[in-house]
Amino acid sequence: MKFGLGSIKKYLPHRKSSQTEETVYYAPENGMSKTSEYIGIAFRGFTVFCGIFGLVMLMFQSFRLYTGNKDFRVFSLSIGYIIAVCLVFAVLCAVATFNRVTSFAVPFGTLAAAAVAATILHKDPVTLAENTARRLYNGVISGLVASRYTDFAQYLASDKYSFSEETLLKWSVIFVAAFFAVLMYFAVAKKTRATLFVITAALVTVPVFLFNISKGNLGFAFVVACAAGVVSMRIVETRYCGRLEKRTDRRQRREERRRAKTEESSNKKIEKLTVKTVANKVYDSAIEAEMGASRARLAR
C-alpha cells in the first residue's frame, strides 16, 4: 500500500492553463450628442406607436368595432382618429422618458386632462367611463357573436347608454390606447423588456387567432413591425447597456463557487486520507514492535 503525497495527488483540483477571452464592447452613449439622443428617443417612440396602433387596430378590426363603413347614416370610427389618438399616447410615452419629473408628471397630467375634458364635454365622467367600458365589452361579445360564436350572446350586458354611439366609440379608442400605452411604456419606452412586450401583444393576438376572427392585416403588420424594433433594441441593450457584463460576472461567480466547492471537497478527502495513512503507520509500527494485533488496532 502506497502512502504519501503520491497517493493524494488525484484529489488535488486541476487548474486550467488557458483562460477564455471576453469580448469587450464600448457603449456609444459617451460620444452621443443631445441631438442623437433625441433622435433615438423619437425612434423608440415610433416603435411604441407601432405597438399601440397595431394592437388597437387589430382588436377593433377583429371584433368589428372598426368596420370602415362609409355610410353616413351609421357612425363608424375613422382610421385617422385612431392614428391621432395612438400618436398622442406614443408622444406622451416618449416625453415621459426624459427624466424623473416627466415620468411622474406625464401620467398624472394626462389623467387629469382626460378627466377635465370628460367633465367639460360630457358633464359626468364617471357615467361616461362606465358606459364606455360596457360598450367596449358589448362590442367584443357582439364581434364574437357576429363571427358565428353565438353561445357568447348570453353574456351581453345592457345596451342602454346615456351617451351617443359616436361618443362611446371614440372614448373606447382612448381607453384601449391608454391601456396599451401604459404597458408599452414599461415594455419598450423606458427599457426593453421582451417578456412584457410578448405578454402585451398576446392579450390581443391570442384571442384573435384562437377564435380566427382576424378581419384585416393592417393591425397585425404594425405589431410585427413593433416586434422587430423590440428585438433590435433588445440586442443593442444586451451588448451595450451592461447586460453582457452582468452575464459575464454571473458566469465568473458561478465558476468561482464551483471551484471553491471542488477545493473544499478535495481538502476533505485529503484530510481523511492523511488520517488514514497515519493510522496505518501506527498500526504497522505496533505490529513490528510485537505488541499484538489487539493493541495495534487499539493504537490505530
Coordinates of C-alpha atoms in Angstrom, one line a residue:
M1 CA 0.0 0.0 0.0
K2 CA 1.4 3.4 -1.0
F3 CA 1.4 6.4 1.3
G4 CA 2.5 10.0 1.0
L5 CA 1.8 12.8 -1.5
G6 CA 1.6 10.5 -4.5
S7 CA -1.5 8.8 -3.1
I8 CA -3.4 12.0 -2.7
K9 CA -2.5 13.8 -6.0
K10 CA -5.6 12.5 -7.7
Y11 CA -7.7 14.5 -5.1
L12 CA -6.0 17.8 -5.8
P13 CA -8.1 20.3 -8.0
H14 CA -6.8 20.7 -11.6
R15 CA -6.0 24.2 -12.7
K16 CA -6.8 25.2 -16.3
S17 CA -3.8 26.6 -18.0
S18 CA -5.8 28.7 -20.5
Q19 CA -8.4 31.3 -19.8
T20 CA -11.3 32.2 -22.1
E21 CA -11.2 35.7 -23.6
E22 CA -14.2 38.0 -23.2
T23 CA -15.1 40.4 -26.0
V24 CA -15.3 44.0 -24.7
Y25 CA -17.9 46.4 -26.1
Y26 CA -17.9 50.1 -25.5
A27 CA -21.2 51.8 -25.2
P28 CA -21.8 54.6 -27.8
E29 CA -23.6 56.8 -25.3
N30 CA -20.4 58.5 -24.2
G31 CA -19.9 60.0 -27.7
M32 CA -23.6 60.7 -28.3
S33 CA -24.8 64.3 -28.7
K34 CA -28.1 65.6 -27.4
T35 CA -29.4 65.6 -31.0
S36 CA -28.6 62.0 -31.4
E37 CA -30.2 61.2 -28.0
Y38 CA -33.4 62.9 -29.0
I39 CA -33.4 61.2 -32.4
G40 CA -33.1 57.8 -30.5
I41 CA -36.0 58.7 -28.2
A42 CA -38.1 59.6 -31.3
F43 CA -37.4 56.3 -33.0
R44 CA -38.1 54.5 -29.8
G45 CA -41.4 56.5 -29.6
F46 CA -42.2 55.4 -33.2
T47 CA -41.8 51.8 -32.1
V48 CA -44.2 52.5 -29.2
F49 CA -46.6 54.0 -31.7
C50 CA -46.4 50.9 -33.9
G51 CA -47.2 48.7 -30.9
I52 CA -50.1 50.8 -29.7
F53 CA -51.7 51.4 -33.1
G54 CA -51.2 47.8 -34.2
L55 CA -52.8 46.3 -31.1
V56 CA -55.7 48.8 -31.1
M57 CA -56.3 48.4 -34.8
L58 CA -56.1 44.6 -34.6
M59 CA -58.5 44.5 -31.7
F60 CA -61.1 46.9 -33.2
Q61 CA -61.0 45.3 -36.7
S62 CA -61.2 41.8 -35.4
F63 CA -64.1 42.5 -33.0
R64 CA -65.8 44.7 -35.6
L65 CA -65.6 47.8 -33.5
Y66 CA -64.0 49.4 -36.5
T67 CA -65.6 48.5 -39.8
G68 CA -64.6 51.3 -42.2
N69 CA -68.2 51.8 -43.1
K70 CA -68.6 54.9 -45.2
D71 CA -72.4 55.0 -44.9
F72 CA -73.1 58.4 -43.4
R73 CA -76.3 57.1 -41.8
V74 CA -74.3 54.8 -39.5
F75 CA -71.4 56.2 -37.4
S76 CA -68.1 54.4 -37.9
L77 CA -64.7 55.2 -36.5
S78 CA -62.3 56.8 -38.8
I79 CA -58.8 55.4 -39.1
G80 CA -57.4 59.0 -38.9
Y81 CA -58.9 59.4 -35.4
I82 CA -57.4 56.1 -34.2
I83 CA -54.0 57.1 -35.6
A84 CA -54.2 60.5 -33.9
V85 CA -55.1 59.0 -30.5
C86 CA -52.4 56.4 -30.7
L87 CA -49.8 59.0 -31.8
V88 CA -50.7 61.3 -28.9
F89 CA -50.1 58.5 -26.4
A90 CA -46.9 57.4 -28.1
V91 CA -45.6 61.0 -27.8
L92 CA -46.5 61.1 -24.2
C93 CA -44.6 57.8 -23.6
A94 CA -41.5 59.3 -25.3
V95 CA -41.7 62.5 -23.3
A96 CA -42.1 60.6 -20.0
T97 CA -38.7 59.0 -20.6
F98 CA -36.8 62.3 -20.4
N99 CA -36.3 62.4 -16.6
R100 CA -37.9 61.6 -13.3
V101 CA -40.0 64.7 -13.3
T102 CA -41.6 63.8 -16.6
S103 CA -42.0 60.2 -15.7
F104 CA -44.4 61.3 -12.9
A105 CA -45.8 64.4 -14.4
V106 CA -46.9 62.9 -17.7
P107 CA -49.2 60.1 -16.4
F108 CA -50.8 62.2 -13.7
G109 CA -51.2 65.2 -16.1
T110 CA -52.7 63.0 -18.8
L111 CA -55.2 61.5 -16.4
A112 CA -56.1 65.0 -15.0
A113 CA -56.5 66.3 -18.6
A114 CA -58.8 63.4 -19.6
A115 CA -60.9 63.9 -16.5
V116 CA -61.2 67.7 -17.1
A117 CA -62.1 67.1 -20.8
A118 CA -64.7 64.5 -20.0
T119 CA -66.2 66.8 -17.4
I120 CA -66.4 69.8 -19.7
L121 CA -67.7 67.9 -22.7
H122 CA -70.0 65.4 -21.1
K123 CA -70.7 66.7 -17.6
D124 CA -70.4 63.2 -15.9
P125 CA -67.0 61.5 -16.3
V126 CA -67.9 58.6 -14.0
T127 CA -71.0 57.6 -16.0
L128 CA -69.0 58.1 -19.2
A129 CA -66.3 55.7 -18.0
E130 CA -68.9 53.1 -17.0
N131 CA -70.8 53.4 -20.3
T132 CA -67.6 53.3 -22.3
A133 CA -66.4 50.1 -20.6
R134 CA -69.8 48.5 -21.0
R135 CA -70.0 49.5 -24.7
L136 CA -66.5 48.1 -25.3
Y137 CA -67.4 44.9 -23.5
N138 CA -70.6 44.5 -25.5
G139 CA -68.7 45.3 -28.7
V140 CA -66.2 42.5 -28.0
I141 CA -69.0 40.0 -27.3
S142 CA -71.0 41.2 -30.4
G143 CA -67.9 40.7 -32.5
L144 CA -67.7 37.1 -31.4
V145 CA -71.4 36.5 -32.0
A146 CA -71.1 38.0 -35.5
S147 CA -68.2 35.6 -36.1
R148 CA -70.7 32.7 -35.5
Y149 CA -69.8 32.2 -31.8
T150 CA -73.4 32.6 -30.9
D151 CA -73.1 31.0 -27.5
F152 CA -71.5 34.2 -26.2
A153 CA -74.7 36.1 -26.8
Q154 CA -75.9 35.2 -23.3
Y155 CA -73.0 37.2 -21.8
L156 CA -74.2 40.5 -23.4
A157 CA -74.8 43.4 -20.9
S158 CA -77.4 46.0 -21.1
D159 CA -77.2 48.2 -24.2
K160 CA -78.9 51.2 -22.6
Y161 CA -76.4 54.1 -22.6
S162 CA -76.5 57.7 -21.5
F163 CA -74.3 58.9 -24.4
S164 CA -74.3 58.6 -28.2
E165 CA -72.7 55.7 -30.1
E166 CA -70.1 58.2 -31.5
T167 CA -69.1 59.4 -28.1
L168 CA -68.7 55.9 -26.6
L169 CA -66.7 54.5 -29.6
K170 CA -64.3 57.5 -29.5
W171 CA -63.7 57.2 -25.8
S172 CA -63.3 53.4 -26.3
V173 CA -60.4 54.1 -28.5
I174 CA -58.9 56.4 -25.9
F175 CA -59.4 53.9 -23.1
V176 CA -57.8 51.0 -25.0
A177 CA -55.0 53.1 -26.4
A178 CA -54.2 54.4 -22.9
F179 CA -54.1 50.9 -21.5
F180 CA -51.7 49.7 -24.2
A181 CA -49.6 52.9 -23.9
V182 CA -49.0 52.1 -20.2
L183 CA -47.9 48.6 -21.0
M184 CA -45.7 49.7 -23.9
Y185 CA -44.1 52.4 -21.8
F186 CA -42.8 49.8 -19.4
A187 CA -42.1 47.2 -22.1
V188 CA -40.4 49.4 -24.7
A189 CA -40.2 53.2 -24.0
K190 CA -38.1 53.3 -20.8
K191 CA -36.3 50.0 -21.2
T192 CA -36.7 47.0 -23.4
R193 CA -38.5 44.2 -21.6
A194 CA -39.2 41.5 -24.2
T195 CA -41.2 39.3 -21.9
L196 CA -43.6 42.1 -21.0
F197 CA -44.0 43.0 -24.7
V198 CA -44.8 39.4 -25.6
I199 CA -47.5 39.4 -22.8
T200 CA -48.9 42.7 -24.0
A201 CA -49.1 41.5 -27.6
A202 CA -50.6 38.2 -26.5
L203 CA -53.6 40.0 -24.9
V204 CA -54.9 40.7 -28.4
T205 CA -53.2 38.3 -30.7
V206 CA -54.0 35.1 -28.8
P207 CA -57.9 35.7 -28.6
V208 CA -57.9 36.9 -32.2
F209 CA -56.1 34.0 -33.7
L210 CA -57.6 31.5 -31.2
F211 CA -61.1 32.3 -32.4
N212 CA -59.9 33.0 -36.0
I213 CA -61.7 36.4 -36.2
S214 CA -59.0 38.5 -37.8
K215 CA -60.5 40.9 -40.4
G216 CA -57.5 42.8 -41.7
N217 CA -53.7 42.8 -41.9
L218 CA -53.0 46.4 -41.0
G219 CA -53.0 46.0 -37.3
F220 CA -51.0 42.8 -37.3
A221 CA -48.5 44.3 -39.7
F222 CA -47.8 47.1 -37.2
V223 CA -47.5 44.6 -34.3
V224 CA -44.9 42.7 -36.3
A225 CA -43.0 46.0 -37.1
C226 CA -43.0 46.8 -33.4
A227 CA -41.8 43.3 -32.5
A228 CA -38.9 43.7 -35.0
G229 CA -38.0 47.0 -33.3
V230 CA -38.2 45.4 -29.8
V231 CA -35.8 42.6 -30.9
S232 CA -33.3 45.1 -32.4
M233 CA -33.4 47.3 -29.2
R234 CA -33.0 44.2 -27.0
I235 CA -29.9 43.1 -28.9
V236 CA -28.4 46.6 -28.6
E237 CA -29.2 46.9 -24.9
T238 CA -27.8 43.4 -24.3
R239 CA -24.5 44.3 -25.8
Y240 CA -24.0 47.9 -24.7
C241 CA -26.1 48.5 -21.6
G242 CA -24.3 46.4 -19.1
R243 CA -26.2 43.2 -19.5
L244 CA -23.3 41.4 -21.2
E245 CA -21.0 42.4 -18.3
K246 CA -23.6 41.3 -15.8
R247 CA -23.9 38.0 -17.6
T248 CA -20.1 37.6 -17.6
D249 CA -19.9 38.4 -13.9
R250 CA -22.6 35.9 -13.1
R251 CA -20.7 33.2 -15.0
Q252 CA -17.4 34.1 -13.2
R253 CA -19.1 34.0 -9.8
R254 CA -20.6 30.7 -10.7
E255 CA -17.2 29.3 -11.8
E256 CA -15.6 30.6 -8.6
R257 CA -18.3 28.9 -6.4
R258 CA -17.8 25.7 -8.3
R259 CA -14.0 25.9 -7.9
A260 CA -14.3 26.6 -4.2
K261 CA -16.7 23.7 -3.7
T262 CA -14.3 21.4 -5.6
E263 CA -11.3 22.6 -3.4
E264 CA -13.3 22.1 -0.3
S265 CA -14.3 18.6 -1.3
S266 CA -10.7 17.8 -2.2
N267 CA -9.4 19.1 1.1
K268 CA -11.8 16.9 3.0
K269 CA -10.7 13.9 1.0
I270 CA -7.0 14.7 1.6
E271 CA -7.6 15.2 5.3
K272 CA -9.4 11.9 5.5
L273 CA -6.7 10.1 3.6
T274 CA -4.0 11.7 5.7
V275 CA -5.6 10.5 9.0
K276 CA -6.0 7.0 7.5
T277 CA -2.3 7.0 6.4
V278 CA -1.1 8.0 9.9
A279 CA -3.3 5.3 11.5
N280 CA -2.0 2.6 9.2
K281 CA 1.6 3.6 10.0
V282 CA 0.8 3.4 13.7
Y283 CA -0.7 0.0 13.2
D284 CA 2.3 -1.2 11.2
S285 CA 4.7 0.1 13.9
A286 CA 2.8 -1.6 16.6
I287 CA 2.9 -4.9 14.7
E288 CA 6.6 -4.6 14.1
A289 CA 7.1 -3.9 17.9
E290 CA 5.3 -7.3 18.6
M291 CA 2.6 -5.5 20.6
G292 CA -0.1 -7.8 19.3
A293 CA -2.9 -7.3 16.9
S294 CA -5.4 -6.2 19.5
R295 CA -3.1 -3.5 20.9
A296 CA -2.1 -2.5 17.4
R297 CA -5.8 -1.9 16.5
L298 CA -6.3 0.0 19.7
A299 CA -3.3 2.2 18.9
R300 CA -4.5 2.8 15.4

